[in-house]
Amino acid sequence: MQNMNFDKRFWGLLLVACFMFLPFLGLPDFHTKGEPREAIVAYSMLDSGNWILPENNGGDMAYKPPFFHWMITLFSVVAGAVTEYTSRLPSALALIVMVMAGFLFFAKRRGRDEAVLMALITLTNFEVHRAGFACRVDMVLTAFIVLALYALYRWWERDLKGVPWLAALLMGCATLTKGPVGFLLPCAVGGLFLLMRGTSFWRAFYKMALAAVLGCLLPALWYVAAYQQGGDEFMALVVEENLHRFVGKMSYASHENPISYNFISVIAGYVPYTLLLLLALPMLRIKRISGGLKAWWERTREYFRTMDPARLFALLSIVVIFVFYCIPKSKRSVYLLPIYPFLALFLAEWMLALYRNRKRVLKWFGGVMAGLNLLLIAVFAIVRMGLVPDSLFTGRHAAENLAMVEALELLPIPWWGWVVILMPVVVALWMVVRVLRREDYRTVLIGTVASIVLLFVALDGYYQPTVLNVKSDKGMAADVSGYVPEGPIYSYIGTEMLRFYVVNFYTDNRVLLFEREEPDAGYLLVGRKDAAKFLPRWEEQYRFEQVYASTKRGCDVRDIIHLYRFIRKE
């Protein structure tokens, strides 16, 4: 009977995870520069046959190692083309595999209730959920790091006997996804864990060094092959993206933020569960330190020494990774993704404690989540009825915001759109009835999680694609292709390292750099502000004629985009 219950939880969790992601990956068009920048690398691999170091976006090298792009390429070969769906599929599958592996790992060591709640929390916090929908390397890197940590823990359970081939393979894949952090972070966590569990320093060092060296074997093959193709330019890029980024000596400013940014990122990234913490704050009790700091320190050491090893391992994973990413100047919220499953474990443990001792907090939280679902449909109904006045939108982004609202108001809704819109409403009304009737709190807990899951489904399945597609340059790319149906499209952007990523993807990787090529004739894509500087600089050598201007600002350069026909003067 226990195995049957376990199977039901496993397959139910897998069904929820797949339902939340797989049907909706292809709905949003590319509307940021990050996603098409990665997707076009896979396109270049297929187009050129070079799977080691292909040129893309007009002759650039990819900034990251190729494992993520290999996954996109393989899925695209099966599908027949590189699409938004195949480009996001690696991230979604990586998240699903990580969540299911986390459930299996902690179900064995911490109990099934805690494990399934931990898995659902991982799926339904903002930062992880967003990364699972993105064509970016971060979710794939996160999955490999977390899976490598699980594998290292299992190696410790075997008293470090044998060779940790699975952990090494996973760390190798992580390193091939984004660089040396793929083996540094798991080995740092594993080494500190061994020391805190009584392993001697030299044995811990030797074992983690062995795992690290094995984890570098697979990436080393690619780095050698890539150096043979890219030479010193490739090595300079590797040093820039890894060493200089870490020590804060990059040639350009890249996401430089203070340490406080990491704390804020985690608090914001764990929405909506951050709200649960706020609701519970009035009930938290702070214990006074008795016996002085020395006695407190001794009790703390004893607590960690006797802590359940799986909990200790999860805690060290959080602390080590968080502290590591506090060191470099470059900080982004996605860097901290590997700590989210382990934070989810402690959050699940805390929610179960609330269920046992502070049930009212869970009822309040469930009521708020049900209310958010009802508020969402109410706002949508107001927009759909045309009751939002145009005068409400002012300022720099007024036209774009108005276009988003008009998309929600005017675009037809398919049948499946109505399904994902109404499902959270049904569950929210059911939740309100249960809360008012004071049903058992287990039902309230289940309903709360269901409300959060279906809120994400509604956002991903209808609201966000409808709104975000307004921002995309896909329509502009179609207009440009009408003028230039085949052959290269030349471009100029005044900001170094920035490209027309979205237009390049939707014009089949045909956008080249004007100043790198200096062609005799063709078509030039340039922003309005950049054109004011670019055209005078080249007017003695070329004749330019404007043939097209976009109706909205481009999502890469945030400016009106012009297309010029040009020819070199004789």
Coordinates of C-alpha atoms in Angstrom, one line a residue:
M1 CA 0.0 0.0 0.0
Q2 CA 2.8 2.4 0.8
N3 CA 4.5 1.8 -2.6
M4 CA 1.1 2.4 -4.3
N5 CA 0.8 5.8 -2.4
F6 CA 4.4 6.6 -3.4
D7 CA 3.7 5.8 -7.0
K8 CA 0.5 8.0 -7.0
R9 CA 2.5 10.9 -5.6
F10 CA 5.3 10.5 -8.0
W11 CA 3.1 10.2 -11.1
G12 CA 0.8 13.0 -9.9
L13 CA 3.7 15.3 -9.3
L14 CA 5.1 14.5 -12.7
L15 CA 1.8 15.2 -14.3
V16 CA 1.5 18.6 -12.6
A17 CA 5.1 19.5 -13.6
C18 CA 4.5 18.6 -17.3
F19 CA 1.1 20.3 -17.4
M20 CA 2.5 23.5 -16.0
F21 CA 5.2 23.8 -18.7
L22 CA 5.1 21.6 -21.8
P23 CA 1.8 22.8 -23.4
F24 CA 2.7 26.5 -23.2
L25 CA 6.5 26.8 -24.1
G26 CA 5.9 28.0 -27.7
L27 CA 3.2 30.6 -27.0
P28 CA 5.3 33.7 -26.2
D29 CA 7.3 35.1 -29.1
F30 CA 10.9 36.1 -28.4
H31 CA 10.7 39.6 -27.0
T32 CA 14.0 40.0 -25.1
K33 CA 17.5 39.9 -26.4
G34 CA 18.6 37.0 -24.2
E35 CA 16.4 34.2 -25.6
P36 CA 17.1 34.7 -29.3
R37 CA 20.8 35.3 -28.6
E38 CA 21.0 31.7 -27.3
A39 CA 18.6 30.2 -29.8
I40 CA 20.5 31.5 -32.8
V41 CA 23.6 29.7 -31.7
A42 CA 21.7 26.4 -32.2
Y43 CA 20.5 27.8 -35.6
S44 CA 24.1 28.5 -36.5
M45 CA 25.1 24.9 -35.6
L46 CA 22.5 23.5 -37.9
D47 CA 23.3 26.0 -40.6
S48 CA 27.1 25.6 -40.6
G49 CA 27.5 22.1 -39.3
N50 CA 30.0 23.5 -36.7
W51 CA 29.0 22.2 -33.3
I52 CA 32.1 23.3 -31.5
L53 CA 32.4 27.1 -32.0
P54 CA 29.9 28.4 -34.6
E55 CA 29.7 32.0 -35.5
N56 CA 26.4 33.7 -34.9
N57 CA 24.7 37.1 -34.9
G58 CA 27.0 38.5 -37.6
G59 CA 30.2 36.7 -36.6
D60 CA 30.2 36.6 -32.8
M61 CA 31.4 33.7 -30.7
A62 CA 28.9 32.3 -28.2
Y63 CA 29.6 33.6 -24.6
K64 CA 28.8 30.3 -23.0
P65 CA 29.9 26.7 -23.6
P66 CA 27.7 24.7 -26.0
F67 CA 25.8 22.0 -24.0
F68 CA 22.6 24.0 -23.8
H69 CA 22.8 24.8 -27.5
W70 CA 23.5 21.2 -28.3
M71 CA 20.2 20.3 -26.5
I72 CA 18.3 22.9 -28.5
T73 CA 19.9 21.7 -31.7
L74 CA 19.0 18.0 -31.0
F75 CA 15.3 18.9 -30.2
S76 CA 15.2 21.1 -33.3
V77 CA 16.5 18.3 -35.6
V78 CA 13.6 16.2 -34.4
A79 CA 11.1 19.0 -34.8
G80 CA 12.5 20.1 -38.2
A81 CA 13.4 23.7 -37.2
V82 CA 14.7 25.9 -34.4
T83 CA 11.5 27.3 -32.8
E84 CA 10.6 29.1 -29.6
Y85 CA 9.3 25.8 -28.3
T86 CA 12.4 23.7 -29.1
S87 CA 14.6 26.6 -27.7
R88 CA 12.8 26.6 -24.4
L89 CA 12.3 22.9 -24.1
P90 CA 15.8 22.2 -22.5
S91 CA 15.0 24.5 -19.6
A92 CA 11.6 23.1 -19.0
L93 CA 12.8 19.5 -19.1
A94 CA 15.8 20.3 -16.9
L95 CA 13.4 21.8 -14.3
I96 CA 11.1 18.8 -14.4
V97 CA 13.9 16.3 -14.0
M98 CA 15.4 18.4 -11.2
V99 CA 12.1 18.5 -9.3
M100 CA 11.4 14.8 -9.7
A101 CA 14.9 13.9 -8.6
G102 CA 14.5 16.2 -5.6
F103 CA 11.3 14.5 -4.7
L104 CA 12.9 11.0 -4.9
F105 CA 16.0 12.2 -3.0
F106 CA 14.1 13.8 -0.1
A107 CA 11.2 11.3 0.0
K108 CA 13.8 8.7 1.0
R109 CA 15.6 10.8 3.6
R110 CA 13.0 13.3 4.9
G111 CA 9.6 11.8 4.3
R112 CA 7.1 11.9 1.4
D113 CA 4.9 14.7 2.7
E114 CA 7.9 17.0 3.0
A115 CA 9.3 15.9 -0.3
V116 CA 6.2 16.4 -2.4
L117 CA 5.5 19.8 -0.9
M118 CA 9.2 20.8 -1.5
A119 CA 8.8 19.8 -5.1
L120 CA 5.6 21.8 -5.6
I121 CA 7.1 24.8 -3.9
T122 CA 10.1 24.5 -6.3
L123 CA 7.8 24.5 -9.3
T124 CA 5.7 27.4 -8.2
N125 CA 8.0 30.1 -7.0
F126 CA 8.5 33.0 -9.4
E127 CA 12.3 32.8 -10.0
V128 CA 12.5 29.0 -10.8
H129 CA 9.2 29.0 -12.7
R130 CA 10.4 31.9 -14.9
A131 CA 13.7 30.2 -15.6
G132 CA 11.9 27.0 -16.6
F133 CA 10.2 29.0 -19.4
A134 CA 13.3 30.8 -20.7
C135 CA 15.7 30.0 -23.5
R136 CA 18.6 30.7 -21.2
V137 CA 21.4 28.5 -19.9
D138 CA 20.6 29.1 -16.2
M139 CA 17.9 26.4 -15.6
V140 CA 20.0 23.7 -17.3
L141 CA 23.0 24.7 -15.3
T142 CA 21.0 24.7 -12.1
A143 CA 19.6 21.3 -12.7
F144 CA 23.0 19.8 -13.3
I145 CA 24.5 21.4 -10.2
V146 CA 21.6 20.3 -8.0
L147 CA 21.7 16.7 -9.4
A148 CA 25.5 16.6 -8.9
L149 CA 25.0 17.6 -5.3
Y150 CA 22.5 14.8 -4.8
A151 CA 25.0 12.4 -6.5
L152 CA 27.8 13.5 -4.2
Y153 CA 25.6 13.0 -1.1
R154 CA 24.8 9.5 -2.3
W155 CA 28.6 8.9 -2.6
W156 CA 29.0 10.0 1.0
E157 CA 26.3 7.5 2.0
R158 CA 28.5 4.8 0.4
D159 CA 31.4 6.0 2.6
L160 CA 33.0 7.6 -0.4
K161 CA 33.8 4.2 -1.8
G162 CA 34.4 3.7 -5.5
V163 CA 34.6 6.5 -8.2
P164 CA 31.8 9.1 -8.3
W165 CA 31.2 8.7 -12.0
L166 CA 27.6 10.0 -11.9
A167 CA 28.5 13.2 -10.0
A168 CA 31.5 13.7 -12.3
L169 CA 29.3 13.4 -15.4
L170 CA 26.8 15.8 -14.1
M171 CA 29.4 18.3 -13.1
G172 CA 31.0 17.9 -16.5
C173 CA 27.6 18.7 -18.2
A174 CA 27.2 21.7 -15.8
T175 CA 30.7 23.0 -16.8
L176 CA 29.9 22.5 -20.5
T177 CA 26.7 24.6 -19.9
K178 CA 28.2 27.7 -18.2
G179 CA 31.8 27.2 -17.1
P180 CA 33.9 26.2 -14.0
V181 CA 31.1 27.0 -11.5
G182 CA 29.6 23.7 -12.7
F183 CA 32.2 21.7 -10.7
L184 CA 33.4 24.3 -8.2
L185 CA 30.1 24.8 -6.4
P186 CA 29.2 21.1 -5.9
C187 CA 32.7 20.3 -4.7
A188 CA 32.8 23.2 -2.4
V189 CA 29.5 22.1 -0.8
G190 CA 30.6 18.5 -0.7
G191 CA 33.9 19.3 0.9
L192 CA 32.4 21.5 3.6
F193 CA 29.8 18.8 4.3
L194 CA 32.5 16.1 4.7
L195 CA 34.4 18.3 7.2
M196 CA 31.3 19.0 9.3
R197 CA 30.5 15.3 9.3
G198 CA 33.9 14.5 10.8
T199 CA 35.9 13.5 7.7
S200 CA 39.5 14.5 8.0
F201 CA 40.6 17.6 5.9
W202 CA 43.0 15.6 3.7
R203 CA 40.5 12.9 2.9
A204 CA 37.8 15.4 2.2
F205 CA 40.2 17.4 0.0
Y206 CA 41.4 14.3 -1.9
K207 CA 37.9 13.0 -2.6
M208 CA 36.5 16.4 -3.8
A209 CA 39.7 17.0 -5.9
L210 CA 39.1 13.6 -7.5
A211 CA 35.5 14.4 -8.3
A212 CA 36.5 17.8 -9.6
V213 CA 39.2 16.4 -11.9
L214 CA 36.8 13.8 -13.3
G215 CA 34.2 16.5 -13.8
C216 CA 36.7 18.5 -15.9
L217 CA 37.5 15.6 -18.3
L218 CA 34.5 16.0 -20.6
P219 CA 34.6 19.9 -20.8
A220 CA 38.4 19.7 -21.4
L221 CA 37.7 18.0 -24.7
W222 CA 35.5 20.8 -25.9
Y223 CA 37.8 23.6 -24.6
V224 CA 40.7 22.1 -26.6
A225 CA 38.7 21.8 -29.7
A226 CA 37.3 25.3 -29.3
Y227 CA 40.8 26.7 -28.8
Q228 CA 41.9 25.1 -32.0
Q229 CA 39.2 26.9 -33.8
G230 CA 39.1 30.2 -31.9
G231 CA 42.7 30.6 -30.7
D232 CA 43.6 33.6 -28.5
E233 CA 40.2 35.3 -29.2
F234 CA 38.4 32.3 -27.7
M235 CA 40.8 32.2 -24.7
A236 CA 40.3 35.9 -24.0
L237 CA 36.5 35.3 -24.0
V238 CA 36.9 32.4 -21.5
V239 CA 39.0 34.5 -19.2
E240 CA 36.7 37.5 -19.5
E241 CA 33.5 35.5 -18.8
N242 CA 34.9 33.4 -15.9
L243 CA 37.9 34.9 -14.1
H244 CA 37.4 38.6 -14.8
R245 CA 33.7 38.4 -14.1
F246 CA 34.4 36.8 -10.8
V247 CA 37.1 39.3 -9.7
G248 CA 35.3 42.3 -11.1
K249 CA 37.8 43.2 -13.8
M250 CA 35.6 42.8 -16.9
S251 CA 36.2 45.2 -19.8
Y252 CA 32.5 46.3 -19.5
A253 CA 30.1 46.7 -16.7
S254 CA 27.9 43.6 -16.3
H255 CA 25.0 43.4 -13.8
E256 CA 27.1 45.1 -11.0
N257 CA 25.1 45.1 -7.8
P258 CA 25.7 45.3 -4.0
I259 CA 25.5 42.2 -1.7
S260 CA 22.0 43.4 -0.6
Y261 CA 20.8 42.6 -4.2
N262 CA 21.2 38.9 -3.5
F263 CA 19.0 39.0 -0.4
I264 CA 16.3 41.1 -2.2
S265 CA 16.5 38.7 -5.2
V266 CA 15.7 35.7 -3.1
I267 CA 12.9 37.4 -1.2
A268 CA 11.3 38.6 -4.5
G269 CA 12.1 35.3 -6.2
Y270 CA 10.1 33.3 -3.7
V271 CA 6.9 35.1 -4.4
P272 CA 4.1 34.1 -3.6
Y273 CA 5.6 32.2 -0.6
T274 CA 7.2 35.4 0.6
L275 CA 3.6 36.5 1.5
L276 CA 3.2 33.5 3.7
L277 CA 6.3 34.6 5.7
L278 CA 4.8 38.1 6.1
L279 CA 1.6 36.6 7.3
A280 CA 3.4 34.5 9.9
L281 CA 5.8 37.1 11.1
P282 CA 3.5 38.4 14.0
M283 CA 3.5 34.8 15.4
L284 CA 7.3 34.3 15.3
R285 CA 9.0 34.2 18.7
I286 CA 12.6 35.3 19.1
K287 CA 14.3 33.4 21.9
R288 CA 16.7 35.2 24.2
I289 CA 20.3 34.1 24.3
S290 CA 20.8 32.4 27.7
G291 CA 24.1 31.7 29.3
G292 CA 26.1 34.2 27.2
L293 CA 27.5 34.0 23.7
K294 CA 30.0 31.2 24.5
A295 CA 27.1 28.9 25.7
W296 CA 25.1 29.9 22.7
W297 CA 28.0 29.1 20.4
E298 CA 28.4 25.7 22.0
R299 CA 24.7 24.9 21.6
T300 CA 24.9 26.0 18.0
R301 CA 27.9 23.8 17.2
E302 CA 26.1 20.8 18.9
Y303 CA 23.0 21.5 16.9
F304 CA 24.8 21.4 13.6
R305 CA 26.9 18.4 14.6
T306 CA 23.8 16.4 15.4
M307 CA 21.6 17.8 12.6
D308 CA 20.0 15.3 10.3
P309 CA 22.6 14.9 7.5
A310 CA 20.2 15.6 4.6
R311 CA 19.0 18.8 6.3
L312 CA 22.6 19.8 7.0
F313 CA 23.6 19.1 3.3
A314 CA 20.6 21.2 2.1
L315 CA 21.6 24.1 4.5
L316 CA 25.2 24.0 3.4
S317 CA 24.1 24.1 -0.2
I318 CA 22.2 27.3 0.5
V319 CA 25.0 29.0 2.4
V320 CA 27.9 28.1 0.2
I321 CA 26.3 28.9 -3.1
F322 CA 24.8 32.2 -1.7
V323 CA 28.1 33.3 -0.2
F324 CA 29.9 32.4 -3.4
Y325 CA 27.7 34.6 -5.5
C326 CA 28.1 37.5 -3.0
I327 CA 31.8 37.8 -3.9
P328 CA 31.8 38.9 -7.6
K329 CA 30.5 42.4 -8.5
S330 CA 28.4 40.8 -11.2
K331 CA 25.2 39.6 -9.6
R332 CA 21.9 38.4 -11.2
S333 CA 18.9 36.8 -9.6
V334 CA 19.3 33.7 -11.8
Y335 CA 22.8 33.0 -10.4
L336 CA 21.1 31.9 -7.1
L337 CA 18.8 29.4 -8.7
P338 CA 20.7 26.3 -7.3
I339 CA 19.7 27.3 -3.8
Y340 CA 16.0 27.4 -4.5
P341 CA 15.2 23.6 -4.2
F342 CA 17.0 23.5 -0.9
L343 CA 15.2 26.6 0.4
A344 CA 12.0 24.8 -0.7
L345 CA 12.8 21.9 1.6
F346 CA 13.0 24.2 4.6
L347 CA 9.9 26.1 3.5
A348 CA 8.0 22.8 3.1
E349 CA 9.2 21.8 6.6
W350 CA 8.0 25.1 8.0
M351 CA 4.6 24.9 6.2
L352 CA 4.0 21.4 7.7
A353 CA 4.9 22.9 11.1
L354 CA 2.3 25.6 10.5
Y355 CA -0.2 22.9 9.6
R356 CA 0.4 21.3 12.9
N357 CA 0.7 24.3 15.1
R358 CA -0.5 27.5 13.4
K359 CA -3.3 26.5 11.1
R360 CA -4.8 29.9 10.8
V361 CA -1.8 31.2 8.9
L362 CA -2.3 28.7 6.2
K363 CA -5.9 29.6 6.0
W364 CA -5.1 33.3 5.6
F365 CA -2.5 32.4 2.9
G366 CA -5.0 30.2 1.1
G367 CA -7.6 32.9 1.2
V368 CA -5.2 35.5 -0.2
M369 CA -4.2 33.2 -3.1
A370 CA -7.9 32.5 -3.9
G371 CA -8.5 36.2 -3.8
L372 CA -5.7 36.9 -6.2
N373 CA -7.2 34.5 -8.7
L374 CA -10.6 36.1 -8.4
L375 CA -9.0 39.6 -8.7
L376 CA -7.2 38.5 -11.9
I377 CA -10.4 37.4 -13.6
A378 CA -12.2 40.6 -12.4
V379 CA -9.5 42.8 -13.9
F380 CA -9.5 40.8 -17.1
A381 CA -13.3 41.1 -17.3
I382 CA -13.0 44.9 -16.9
V383 CA -10.4 45.0 -19.7
R384 CA -12.4 42.7 -22.0
M385 CA -15.5 44.9 -21.7
G386 CA -13.4 47.9 -22.8
L387 CA -13.8 49.8 -19.5
V388 CA -10.2 50.9 -19.3
P389 CA -9.8 54.4 -20.7
D390 CA -6.9 55.3 -23.0
S391 CA -6.2 58.4 -21.0
L392 CA -5.0 56.1 -18.2
F393 CA -1.8 55.5 -20.1
T394 CA 0.7 58.4 -20.1
G395 CA 4.5 58.8 -20.2
R396 CA 7.2 57.2 -22.3
H397 CA 5.8 53.7 -22.5
A398 CA 2.1 54.7 -22.9
A399 CA 1.8 53.4 -26.5
E400 CA 3.3 50.0 -25.6
N401 CA 1.2 49.6 -22.5
L402 CA -2.0 50.6 -24.4
A403 CA -1.1 48.0 -27.1
M404 CA -0.9 45.3 -24.4
V405 CA -4.3 46.2 -22.9
E406 CA -5.8 46.3 -26.4
A407 CA -4.4 42.8 -27.1
L408 CA -6.2 41.5 -24.0
E409 CA -9.3 43.4 -25.0
L410 CA -9.6 42.6 -28.7
L411 CA -7.8 39.4 -29.6
P412 CA -10.1 36.3 -29.9
I413 CA -9.7 33.7 -27.1
P414 CA -9.3 30.1 -28.2
W415 CA -11.2 27.3 -26.4
W416 CA -8.1 26.3 -24.5
G417 CA -7.6 29.9 -23.5
W418 CA -11.0 29.9 -21.8
V419 CA -10.0 26.6 -20.0
V420 CA -6.8 28.0 -18.5
I421 CA -8.5 31.3 -17.6
L422 CA -11.5 29.7 -15.8
M423 CA -9.7 26.8 -14.0
P424 CA -8.1 29.0 -11.3
V425 CA -11.5 30.7 -10.8
V426 CA -13.3 27.4 -10.1
V427 CA -10.6 26.4 -7.6
A428 CA -10.6 29.9 -6.0
L429 CA -14.4 29.7 -5.5
W430 CA -14.1 26.2 -4.1
M431 CA -11.3 27.5 -1.8
V432 CA -13.5 30.4 -0.5
V433 CA -16.3 28.0 0.3
R434 CA -13.9 25.7 2.2
V435 CA -12.4 28.5 4.1
L436 CA -15.7 30.0 5.1
R437 CA -17.0 26.5 6.1
R438 CA -13.9 25.9 8.1
E439 CA -13.1 22.6 6.4
D440 CA -10.2 20.6 7.6
Y441 CA -6.9 22.4 7.1
R442 CA -5.4 19.6 4.9
T443 CA -8.0 20.5 2.3
V444 CA -7.1 24.1 2.6
L445 CA -3.4 23.4 2.2
I446 CA -4.1 21.3 -1.0
G447 CA -6.4 24.0 -2.3
T448 CA -3.8 26.7 -1.7
V449 CA -1.2 24.8 -3.7
A450 CA -3.7 24.1 -6.4
S451 CA -4.6 27.8 -6.6
I452 CA -0.9 28.7 -7.0
V453 CA -0.4 26.1 -9.7
L454 CA -3.4 27.2 -11.7
L455 CA -2.5 30.9 -11.3
F456 CA 0.8 30.2 -13.0
V457 CA -1.0 28.1 -15.7
A458 CA -3.4 31.0 -16.4
L459 CA -0.5 33.4 -16.7
D460 CA 1.6 31.2 -18.9
G461 CA -1.2 29.8 -21.0
Y462 CA -3.0 33.0 -21.9
Y463 CA -2.3 36.3 -20.1
Q464 CA 1.5 36.6 -20.5
P465 CA 1.7 35.4 -24.2
T466 CA -1.1 37.8 -25.2
V467 CA 0.6 40.7 -23.5
L468 CA 4.3 40.0 -24.2
N469 CA 3.8 39.2 -27.9
V470 CA 3.0 42.9 -28.3
K471 CA 6.6 43.7 -27.4
S472 CA 8.2 41.2 -29.8
D473 CA 9.9 42.3 -33.0
K474 CA 8.6 39.3 -34.9
G475 CA 6.2 41.4 -36.9
M476 CA 9.0 43.9 -37.7
A477 CA 11.1 40.9 -38.9
A478 CA 8.3 39.9 -41.3
D479 CA 8.2 43.4 -42.6
V480 CA 11.9 43.5 -43.2
S481 CA 11.8 40.1 -44.9
G482 CA 9.3 41.6 -47.3
Y483 CA 11.9 44.0 -48.5
V484 CA 14.8 41.6 -48.2
P485 CA 13.3 38.1 -48.9
E486 CA 16.8 36.5 -49.2
G487 CA 20.4 37.3 -48.7
P488 CA 22.1 39.3 -45.9
I489 CA 20.6 42.1 -43.9
Y490 CA 23.3 44.5 -42.7
S491 CA 23.0 46.2 -39.3
Y492 CA 24.5 48.8 -37.1
I493 CA 24.1 49.4 -33.3
G494 CA 26.1 52.0 -31.5
T495 CA 26.2 50.0 -28.3
E496 CA 29.1 47.6 -28.4
M497 CA 28.1 43.9 -28.1
L498 CA 24.4 44.6 -28.7
R499 CA 22.8 43.1 -31.8
F500 CA 19.4 42.8 -33.4
Y501 CA 18.9 39.4 -31.8
V502 CA 15.1 39.1 -32.3
V503 CA 15.1 40.2 -35.9
N504 CA 18.1 38.0 -36.6
F505 CA 16.2 34.9 -35.3
Y506 CA 13.0 35.6 -37.2
T507 CA 14.9 36.4 -40.5
D508 CA 16.8 33.0 -40.3
N509 CA 20.2 34.3 -39.1
R510 CA 20.7 36.6 -42.0
V511 CA 21.7 39.8 -40.1
L512 CA 25.4 40.8 -40.5
L513 CA 27.4 43.7 -39.2
F514 CA 27.8 46.5 -41.7
E515 CA 31.1 47.8 -40.4
R516 CA 32.6 44.3 -40.3
E517 CA 31.5 43.5 -43.9
E518 CA 31.5 46.9 -45.6
P519 CA 29.4 45.6 -48.5
D520 CA 28.9 47.3 -51.9
A521 CA 25.1 47.3 -51.8
G522 CA 22.2 46.0 -49.8
Y523 CA 19.9 46.9 -46.9
L524 CA 20.8 48.4 -43.6
L525 CA 18.9 47.9 -40.3
V526 CA 19.6 50.7 -37.8
G527 CA 17.9 52.5 -34.9
R528 CA 16.7 56.1 -35.4
K529 CA 19.1 57.6 -32.9
D530 CA 22.0 55.5 -34.2
A531 CA 21.2 56.5 -37.7
A532 CA 21.8 60.1 -36.8
K533 CA 25.4 59.3 -36.0
F534 CA 26.0 56.5 -38.5
L535 CA 24.7 58.1 -41.8
P536 CA 27.0 61.2 -41.7
R537 CA 30.0 59.0 -41.1
W538 CA 29.4 56.9 -44.2
E539 CA 27.6 59.4 -46.5
E540 CA 30.8 60.1 -48.6
Q541 CA 31.1 56.4 -49.4
Y542 CA 27.5 55.3 -49.7
R543 CA 24.1 56.6 -50.8
F544 CA 21.3 55.7 -48.4
E545 CA 17.5 55.6 -49.0
Q546 CA 15.0 54.9 -46.2
V547 CA 12.5 52.3 -47.3
Y548 CA 10.9 51.3 -44.0
A549 CA 10.4 52.5 -40.4
S550 CA 8.9 50.4 -37.6
T551 CA 5.6 51.4 -36.0
K552 CA 7.0 50.8 -32.5
R553 CA 10.2 50.7 -30.6
G554 CA 12.4 47.6 -31.1
C555 CA 12.8 45.3 -28.2
D556 CA 16.6 45.0 -28.6
V557 CA 17.6 48.7 -29.0
R558 CA 14.4 50.4 -27.5
D559 CA 14.2 52.7 -30.5
I560 CA 12.3 53.1 -33.8
I561 CA 14.0 50.9 -36.4
H562 CA 14.7 52.1 -39.9
L563 CA 15.6 50.0 -42.9
Y564 CA 17.8 51.7 -45.6
R565 CA 18.6 50.6 -49.1
F566 CA 22.3 51.6 -49.8
I567 CA 24.8 51.4 -52.6
R568 CA 28.5 52.3 -52.7
K569 CA 29.3 55.5 -54.6
E570 CA 31.6 55.1 -57.6

